[in-house]
Amino acid sequence: MLATANGPLDVRTETLRFATASSAHSAYTALTREVDALANIIPESAGPLGDEAHADHLLTTSPDGVPLVEVTLTWRITNLVSVLVVRGRDAGTGLADALILAHAQAAGER
């Protein structure tokens, strides 16, 4: 939960394998639309991470007033759809950090 991410960096990742690239594309599209529809989400570019890639940024404040950030990266490489979520203190982490982790993961998915 982002509101309690006032501590060490929290990183979560998941990769789903589909039978075809077309099925993976459909899942990727549905997932990115679902996340983009959440309140206070800021869509961002993930750059050239995979065949398709998308980023979302969410800012909030912890109960004790610390600014917190959650970055969600979603990408597709052929028939794989991956999601990486990084949570932590704002200014302590962000999209650039999440992209470093995502590019390392994506390299193993090619």
CSV table of N, CA and C in Angstrom, one decimal, residues 7 16 20-21 25 29 37 40 84:
chain,number,residue,atom,x,y,z
A,7,GLY,N,9.6,4.0,4.0
A,7,GLY,CA,10.7,3.2,4.5
A,7,GLY,C,11.5,2.8,3.4
A,16,LEU,N,3.9,-12.3,-17.1
A,16,LEU,CA,2.9,-13.3,-17.5
A,16,LEU,C,3.2,-13.7,-18.9
A,20,THR,N,0.3,-16.4,-27.5
A,20,THR,CA,0.7,-15.7,-28.7
A,20,THR,C,1.0,-14.2,-28.3
A,21,ALA,N,1.7,-13.5,-29.3
A,21,ALA,CA,1.9,-12.1,-29.1
A,21,ALA,C,0.6,-11.3,-29.1
A,25,HIS,N,-0.6,-8.8,-26.4
A,25,HIS,CA,-1.0,-7.4,-26.7
A,25,HIS,C,-2.3,-7.0,-26.1
A,29,THR,N,-2.8,-4.1,-23.3
A,29,THR,CA,-3.7,-3.0,-23.5
A,29,THR,C,-4.8,-2.9,-22.4
A,37,ALA,N,-6.9,4.4,-15.5
A,37,ALA,CA,-8.2,4.8,-15.0
A,37,ALA,C,-8.3,5.1,-13.5
A,40,ASN,N,-5.9,9.9,-9.7
A,40,ASN,CA,-4.6,10.6,-9.4
A,40,ASN,C,-3.4,10.0,-10.2
A,84,LEU,N,6.3,-3.9,-13.3
A,84,LEU,CA,7.2,-3.6,-12.2
A,84,LEU,C,6.7,-2.4,-11.5
